């Protein structure tokens, strides 16, 4: 008789074989699982409330869900939002309801990839969560604020799982070595490189360990040999979701903070994640105006010129232009005076309404307009000493109130010269010359 494909003797992935059998065996996430943590307190009381585990892949979301339910004495039903429809959900609700009515035993329904449920399916869960038919344990790699309905978020705590650190991943390797009864065939440097390749993902790391343990006995692999044997995973980056905006924010704030090395790093993170370089150039253009502005007007010129050069040349050489633009903006003197000036002008315009402009700066193309005083007394600035007439250009009501200057340049970079120029013109206006 042919052996079943689902035989219990069939080999299982190492990550499944070494899955912790008790909460005490879970590596990392102490902030949640310690006696003082939210999940630790639930276990002490053996009473669960609905919660959502949010974190990157391979940090223990499924394991924690299973063990929490088991150690709290709850029936456990596991679903995946990738393959589950509303019919499967209703079946789980019916099972939980029947179990509660027959034995009083509570049920925890674990839904992996919860963010993939449509809004109608999320809404369908609410009554069963509300009346206690089951406790929801959700798992998601995406920010729940963006992917889950507000009604569901109000009924379930969001618990954030941390990316596993170097020490945590070292413990994962040690656990794999105990399982195989031998050390990984790696030099100390290659061992560190392996941990870096895992990028905080224990499941991925165990897959690498399994691959290395299957190699024929030989001298320990060095860092270069390790790279040729196994391929590093691509960094986590979702161009359409939260990670996209997070990394862009890190990039822009590094530019604003004049940290050129950090700005280059975040740009590289986005590029290695497959981001369109045009997205990075757009943010550079914004920073060149918002954060550098008139402190160095060449920043915008540098960015736009580099962007145009990039579009003409493309990759890989186009990296040269992107790097130059990043370095220029990050190291330029900083000022946000230009856009703050427009904000003040917008506020002034809203507060003062439709004030008429002074007639002397209005053109008078008709005889009637001349009779009404349009253009009367206007002085052509280029005909005046230093090309400065000192005329009033504000509406009369604003000029009479003597508003504070809208544009207030800083004492940094080119704005230092502009500040002196404005002070000179202001003194000329006040003196009437």
Coordinates of C-alpha atoms in Angstrom, one line a residue:
X1 CA 0.0 0.0 0.0
X2 CA 1.3 3.4 -1.0
X3 CA 2.3 5.6 2.0
X4 CA 0.2 8.6 2.6
X5 CA 1.5 11.9 1.7
X6 CA 0.4 13.0 5.2
X7 CA 2.3 10.3 7.1
X8 CA 3.4 11.2 10.6
X9 CA 6.8 10.0 9.6
X10 CA 7.2 12.6 6.9
X11 CA 10.0 15.1 7.7
X12 CA 8.9 18.4 9.1
X13 CA 10.8 21.7 8.7
X14 CA 13.2 22.4 11.5
X15 CA 11.2 25.5 12.6
X16 CA 8.2 23.3 13.2
X17 CA 10.2 20.5 14.9
X18 CA 11.7 23.0 17.3
X19 CA 8.6 25.0 17.9
X20 CA 8.4 25.7 21.7
X21 CA 6.1 23.4 23.7
X22 CA 5.6 25.9 26.6
X23 CA 5.6 29.7 27.0
X24 CA 8.8 29.4 29.1
X25 CA 10.6 28.1 26.0
X26 CA 9.7 31.1 23.8
X27 CA 12.7 33.2 22.9
X28 CA 12.2 36.9 23.1
X29 CA 9.1 39.0 23.7
X30 CA 9.7 39.2 27.4
X31 CA 7.8 42.5 27.5
X32 CA 4.6 40.6 26.7
X33 CA 5.2 37.2 28.4
X34 CA 6.8 38.1 31.7
X35 CA 4.6 38.0 34.8
X36 CA 4.3 41.8 34.5
X37 CA 3.5 41.7 30.8
X38 CA -0.1 41.8 29.4
X39 CA 0.0 38.1 28.3
X40 CA 1.8 37.0 31.4
X41 CA -1.0 38.6 33.5
X42 CA -3.7 36.8 31.4
X43 CA -1.9 33.5 32.0
X44 CA -1.8 34.1 35.8
X45 CA -5.5 34.7 35.8
X46 CA -6.2 31.9 33.2
X47 CA -8.6 34.4 31.5
X48 CA -7.9 35.7 28.0
X49 CA -9.3 38.8 26.4
X50 CA -9.1 39.4 22.7
X51 CA -5.8 40.6 21.4
X52 CA -3.9 41.1 18.2
X53 CA -0.2 40.2 17.8
X54 CA 1.5 42.7 15.5
X55 CA 5.1 42.1 14.4
X56 CA 7.5 41.1 11.6
X57 CA 7.7 37.5 10.3
X58 CA 9.4 34.8 12.4
X59 CA 9.1 36.4 15.8
X60 CA 6.7 33.9 17.4
X61 CA 3.1 35.1 16.7
X62 CA 1.6 31.7 15.9
X63 CA 3.6 29.9 18.7
X64 CA 2.5 32.4 21.3
X65 CA -1.1 32.2 20.2
X66 CA -1.1 28.4 20.5
X67 CA 0.7 28.2 23.8
X68 CA -1.3 31.0 25.5
X69 CA -4.6 29.3 24.6
X70 CA -3.3 25.9 25.7
X71 CA -1.9 27.1 29.1
X72 CA -5.0 29.1 29.8
X73 CA -7.2 26.1 29.2
X74 CA -9.0 27.4 26.0
X75 CA -10.1 25.4 23.0
X76 CA -7.9 26.5 20.1
X77 CA -9.2 27.0 16.5
X78 CA -6.7 28.2 14.0
X79 CA -7.8 29.9 10.7
X80 CA -5.9 31.8 8.1
X81 CA -7.3 34.9 6.5
X82 CA -5.6 33.9 3.3
X83 CA -7.8 30.9 2.8
X84 CA -10.8 31.5 5.1
X85 CA -14.1 32.9 4.0
X86 CA -17.1 34.0 5.9
X87 CA -18.5 30.4 5.8
X88 CA -15.4 29.1 7.6
X89 CA -15.7 31.8 10.1
X90 CA -19.4 31.1 10.8
X91 CA -18.5 27.4 11.3
X92 CA -15.8 28.3 13.9
X93 CA -18.3 30.6 15.7
X94 CA -20.9 27.7 15.7
X95 CA -18.3 25.3 17.1
X96 CA -17.3 27.8 19.8
X97 CA -20.9 28.4 20.7
X98 CA -21.7 24.7 21.0
X99 CA -18.7 24.1 23.2
X100 CA -19.5 26.9 25.5
X101 CA -23.1 25.7 25.8
X102 CA -22.2 22.0 26.4
X103 CA -19.2 22.3 28.7
X104 CA -18.6 25.9 29.5
X105 CA -15.1 25.7 28.0
X106 CA -14.0 28.9 26.3
X107 CA -12.6 29.0 22.8
X108 CA -9.8 31.1 21.4
X109 CA -10.0 31.6 17.6
X110 CA -6.6 32.4 16.1
X111 CA -6.6 34.1 12.7
X112 CA -3.3 34.4 11.0
X113 CA -2.8 37.2 8.5
X114 CA -5.8 39.0 10.0
X115 CA -5.2 42.1 7.9
X116 CA -6.2 40.1 4.8
X117 CA -9.8 39.8 6.0
X118 CA -12.1 42.2 4.1
X119 CA -14.1 44.7 6.1
X120 CA -17.4 42.7 5.9
X121 CA -15.7 39.6 7.2
X122 CA -14.1 41.6 10.1
X123 CA -17.5 43.0 10.9
X124 CA -19.0 39.5 10.9
X125 CA -16.7 38.6 13.9
X126 CA -17.8 41.5 16.1
X127 CA -21.0 40.0 17.6
X128 CA -19.3 36.8 18.6
X129 CA -16.4 38.7 20.2
X130 CA -18.8 41.1 21.9
X131 CA -20.9 38.3 23.5
X132 CA -18.0 36.2 24.5
X133 CA -18.6 33.3 22.1
X134 CA -14.9 33.2 21.4
X135 CA -11.8 35.2 22.2
X136 CA -10.0 36.5 19.1
X137 CA -6.3 36.1 18.8
X138 CA -5.2 37.8 15.6
X139 CA -1.7 37.9 14.0
X140 CA -0.6 40.5 11.5
X141 CA 2.6 41.9 10.0
X142 CA 0.9 45.1 9.0
X143 CA -0.1 48.1 11.1
X144 CA -3.5 47.4 12.5
X145 CA -4.4 51.0 12.4
X146 CA -4.4 50.9 8.6
X147 CA -5.7 47.4 8.0
X148 CA -8.4 46.7 10.6
X149 CA -11.8 48.2 11.2
X150 CA -12.0 50.6 14.2
X151 CA -14.8 48.5 15.7
X152 CA -12.5 45.5 15.9
X153 CA -9.6 47.5 17.3
X154 CA -11.9 48.8 20.1
X155 CA -12.6 45.2 21.1
X156 CA -9.0 43.8 20.9
X157 CA -5.8 45.0 22.4
X158 CA -2.9 45.4 20.0
X159 CA 0.3 43.9 21.3
X160 CA 3.5 44.6 19.4
X161 CA 6.1 41.9 19.1
X162 CA 9.7 43.0 18.7
X163 CA 12.1 42.0 16.0
X164 CA 14.4 39.3 17.5
X165 CA 17.8 40.7 18.4
X166 CA 21.3 39.2 18.0
X167 CA 21.2 37.5 21.4
X168 CA 17.8 36.0 20.7
X169 CA 18.9 34.6 17.4
X170 CA 22.1 33.2 18.9
X171 CA 19.9 31.2 21.3
X172 CA 17.9 29.9 18.3
X173 CA 21.1 28.7 16.8
X174 CA 22.1 27.0 20.0
X175 CA 18.7 25.2 20.1
X176 CA 19.3 23.9 16.6
X177 CA 22.8 22.7 17.4
X178 CA 21.5 20.8 20.4
X179 CA 18.8 19.2 18.2
X180 CA 21.5 18.0 15.7
X181 CA 24.1 17.2 18.3
X182 CA 26.8 19.2 16.6
X183 CA 27.8 22.8 16.0
X184 CA 27.1 24.7 12.8
X185 CA 30.1 24.4 10.4
X186 CA 30.9 28.1 10.6
X187 CA 33.7 30.3 11.8
X188 CA 32.8 32.9 14.5
X189 CA 32.7 35.6 11.8
X190 CA 30.4 33.5 9.6
X191 CA 28.2 32.7 12.5
X192 CA 27.7 36.5 13.1
X193 CA 27.0 36.9 9.3
X194 CA 24.4 34.1 9.5
X195 CA 22.6 36.0 12.2
X196 CA 22.7 39.2 10.2
X197 CA 21.2 37.3 7.2
X198 CA 18.3 36.2 9.2
X199 CA 17.2 39.8 9.8
X200 CA 15.4 39.1 13.0
X201 CA 13.4 36.1 11.7
X202 CA 13.8 32.9 13.7
X203 CA 11.9 30.8 11.3
X204 CA 14.2 31.9 8.4
X205 CA 17.3 31.4 10.6
X206 CA 16.3 27.8 11.4
X207 CA 15.8 27.2 7.7
X208 CA 19.4 28.3 7.1
X209 CA 20.6 26.2 10.0
X210 CA 18.9 23.1 8.5
X211 CA 20.5 23.8 5.1
X212 CA 24.0 24.2 6.6
X213 CA 23.7 21.0 8.7
X214 CA 22.9 19.1 5.5
X215 CA 26.3 20.0 3.9
X216 CA 29.0 17.4 3.8
X217 CA 31.5 17.4 6.6
X218 CA 34.3 19.9 5.8
X219 CA 36.3 22.7 7.3
X220 CA 34.1 25.4 8.9
X221 CA 32.8 27.9 6.3
X222 CA 34.1 31.5 6.5
X223 CA 32.0 34.6 5.7
X224 CA 32.7 34.6 2.0
X225 CA 32.0 30.9 1.7
X226 CA 28.8 31.2 3.6
X227 CA 27.6 33.9 1.2
X228 CA 28.3 31.6 -1.7
X229 CA 26.4 28.7 -0.1
X230 CA 23.2 30.5 1.0
X231 CA 21.7 33.6 -0.3
X232 CA 20.8 36.5 2.0
X233 CA 17.1 37.4 2.2
X234 CA 15.9 40.7 0.9
X235 CA 15.2 43.3 3.6
X236 CA 11.6 43.6 4.7
X237 CA 10.0 46.5 2.7
X238 CA 6.5 46.9 1.5
X239 CA 6.5 49.8 -1.0
X240 CA 2.7 50.3 -0.7
X241 CA 2.2 50.1 3.0
X242 CA 3.5 51.4 6.4
X243 CA 7.1 50.4 5.9
X244 CA 7.3 52.6 2.8
X245 CA 6.2 55.6 4.7
X246 CA 8.3 54.8 7.8
X247 CA 11.5 54.6 5.8
X248 CA 10.7 57.7 3.9
X249 CA 10.1 59.5 7.2
X250 CA 13.4 58.3 8.6
X251 CA 15.2 59.4 5.4
X252 CA 13.6 62.9 5.5
X253 CA 14.3 63.4 9.2
X254 CA 17.9 62.4 8.7
X255 CA 18.3 65.0 5.9
X256 CA 16.7 67.6 8.2
X257 CA 19.0 66.6 11.1
X258 CA 22.1 67.0 8.9
X259 CA 23.0 63.3 9.5
X260 CA 24.4 62.5 6.1
X261 CA 25.4 58.9 7.0
X262 CA 21.9 58.1 8.3
X263 CA 20.3 59.7 5.2
X264 CA 22.5 57.5 2.9
X265 CA 21.6 54.4 5.0
X266 CA 17.8 54.9 4.8
X267 CA 18.1 55.6 1.1
X268 CA 20.0 52.4 0.6
X269 CA 17.4 50.5 2.6
X270 CA 14.7 51.7 0.3
X271 CA 16.7 51.0 -2.8
X272 CA 17.6 47.4 -1.8
X273 CA 13.9 46.9 -1.0
X274 CA 13.0 47.8 -4.6
X275 CA 11.8 51.4 -4.1
X276 CA 11.6 53.6 -7.2
X277 CA 14.5 56.1 -7.1
X278 CA 12.0 58.8 -8.2
X279 CA 10.3 58.4 -4.8
X280 CA 13.6 59.2 -3.1
X281 CA 14.2 62.2 -5.4
X282 CA 10.8 63.6 -4.7
X283 CA 11.5 63.5 -1.0
X284 CA 14.9 65.1 -1.6
X285 CA 13.2 68.0 -3.5
X286 CA 10.8 68.5 -0.6
X287 CA 13.6 68.6 1.9
X288 CA 15.7 71.0 -0.3
X289 CA 12.9 73.5 0.0
X290 CA 11.3 72.7 3.3
X291 CA 14.5 72.2 5.4
X292 CA 17.2 74.0 3.4
X293 CA 15.3 76.7 1.5
X294 CA 17.1 80.0 1.1
X295 CA 19.9 79.1 3.5
X296 CA 21.3 77.4 0.4
X297 CA 19.2 78.0 -2.7
X298 CA 21.6 75.7 -4.6
X299 CA 20.2 72.7 -2.8
X300 CA 17.1 72.7 -5.0
X301 CA 19.3 73.2 -8.1
X302 CA 21.5 70.3 -7.1
X303 CA 18.5 67.9 -6.5
X304 CA 16.6 68.8 -9.7
X305 CA 19.8 68.6 -11.8
X306 CA 20.8 65.2 -10.3
X307 CA 17.2 64.0 -10.8
X308 CA 17.3 65.0 -14.5
X309 CA 20.7 63.3 -14.9
X310 CA 19.4 60.2 -13.3
X311 CA 16.5 60.0 -15.7
X312 CA 18.8 60.4 -18.7
X313 CA 21.4 57.9 -17.5
X314 CA 19.6 55.4 -15.4
X315 CA 21.0 52.7 -13.1
X316 CA 23.6 51.7 -12.2
X317 CA 25.5 55.0 -12.9
X318 CA 22.5 57.0 -11.7
X319 CA 23.5 56.1 -8.2
X320 CA 26.2 58.7 -8.4
X321 CA 23.7 61.6 -8.9
X322 CA 21.4 60.3 -6.2
X323 CA 24.3 60.1 -3.7
X324 CA 25.5 63.6 -4.6
X325 CA 22.0 65.1 -4.1
X326 CA 21.6 63.3 -0.7
X327 CA 25.0 64.5 0.5
X328 CA 24.3 68.1 -0.6
X329 CA 20.9 68.4 1.1
X330 CA 22.0 66.6 4.3
X331 CA 25.1 68.8 4.7
X332 CA 23.6 72.1 3.6
X333 CA 22.7 74.8 6.2
X334 CA 19.1 74.5 7.3
X335 CA 16.2 76.9 7.4
X336 CA 12.5 76.5 7.3
X337 CA 11.9 80.2 7.1
X338 CA 10.5 80.2 3.6
X339 CA 7.6 77.9 4.1
X340 CA 6.9 79.3 7.6
X341 CA 6.6 82.7 5.8
X342 CA 3.9 81.3 3.5
X343 CA 2.1 79.8 6.4
X344 CA 2.0 83.2 8.1
X345 CA 0.9 84.8 4.9
X346 CA -1.9 82.3 4.5
X347 CA -3.1 83.0 8.0
X348 CA -2.9 86.8 7.4
X349 CA -4.9 86.4 4.2
X350 CA -7.6 84.4 6.0
X351 CA -7.9 86.9 8.8
X352 CA -8.0 90.0 6.7
X353 CA -10.4 88.9 4.0
X354 CA -10.7 90.8 0.6
X355 CA -8.9 94.0 1.4
X356 CA -8.5 96.3 -1.6
X357 CA -4.9 96.8 -2.8
X358 CA -3.3 100.3 -2.8
X359 CA -4.3 102.1 -5.9
X360 CA -0.8 103.3 -6.8
X361 CA 0.3 99.7 -7.6
X362 CA -2.7 99.1 -9.9
X363 CA -2.4 99.6 -13.6
X364 CA -4.8 102.2 -15.2
X365 CA -5.6 100.9 -18.7
X366 CA -8.7 103.1 -19.0
X367 CA -9.4 106.8 -18.5
X368 CA -11.9 106.1 -15.8
X369 CA -9.4 104.1 -13.8
X370 CA -6.9 107.0 -14.1
X371 CA -9.6 109.4 -12.8
X372 CA -10.1 107.1 -9.9
X373 CA -6.5 107.4 -8.9
X374 CA -5.2 104.0 -10.2
X375 CA -1.4 104.0 -10.7
X376 CA -1.1 107.6 -9.3
X377 CA 2.2 108.1 -7.6
X378 CA 3.7 104.7 -8.5
X379 CA 7.5 104.8 -8.6
X380 CA 9.3 102.4 -10.9
X381 CA 11.9 100.8 -8.6
X382 CA 14.6 100.5 -11.3
X383 CA 14.6 104.3 -11.6
X384 CA 15.4 104.8 -7.9
X385 CA 18.8 104.6 -6.2
X386 CA 19.8 101.0 -5.5
X387 CA 16.6 100.0 -7.5
X388 CA 14.6 100.5 -4.3
X389 CA 11.6 103.0 -3.9
X390 CA 10.5 102.1 -0.4
X391 CA 6.8 102.2 -1.5
X392 CA 4.0 100.5 0.4
X393 CA 2.6 97.4 -1.3
X394 CA 0.4 96.0 1.4
X395 CA -3.3 96.9 1.6
X396 CA -3.7 100.1 3.6
X397 CA -5.4 98.4 6.6
X398 CA -2.5 95.9 7.0
X399 CA 0.2 98.5 6.5
X400 CA -1.4 100.7 9.2
X401 CA -1.2 97.8 11.6
X402 CA 2.5 97.3 11.0
X403 CA 2.4 93.5 10.9
X404 CA 5.5 91.5 11.9
X405 CA 7.6 90.4 9.0
X406 CA 6.3 87.2 7.4
X407 CA 9.7 86.1 6.2
X408 CA 12.2 85.9 9.0
X409 CA 15.5 84.5 7.6
X410 CA 17.9 82.8 10.0
X411 CA 21.5 83.6 10.6
X412 CA 22.5 80.5 8.7
X413 CA 24.1 80.2 5.2
X414 CA 22.9 82.5 2.5
X415 CA 20.0 83.7 4.6
X416 CA 22.5 85.6 6.7
X417 CA 23.0 87.9 3.7
X418 CA 19.3 88.1 3.0
X419 CA 18.7 89.1 6.6
X420 CA 21.1 92.0 6.3
X421 CA 19.5 93.1 3.0
X422 CA 16.0 93.0 4.5
X423 CA 17.2 95.1 7.5
X424 CA 18.7 97.7 5.2
X425 CA 15.4 98.0 3.2
X426 CA 13.4 98.2 6.4
X427 CA 15.5 101.0 7.6
X428 CA 15.1 102.8 4.3
X429 CA 11.3 102.5 4.5
X430 CA 11.2 103.8 8.0
X431 CA 13.4 106.8 7.1
X432 CA 11.2 107.6 4.0
X433 CA 14.2 107.3 1.7

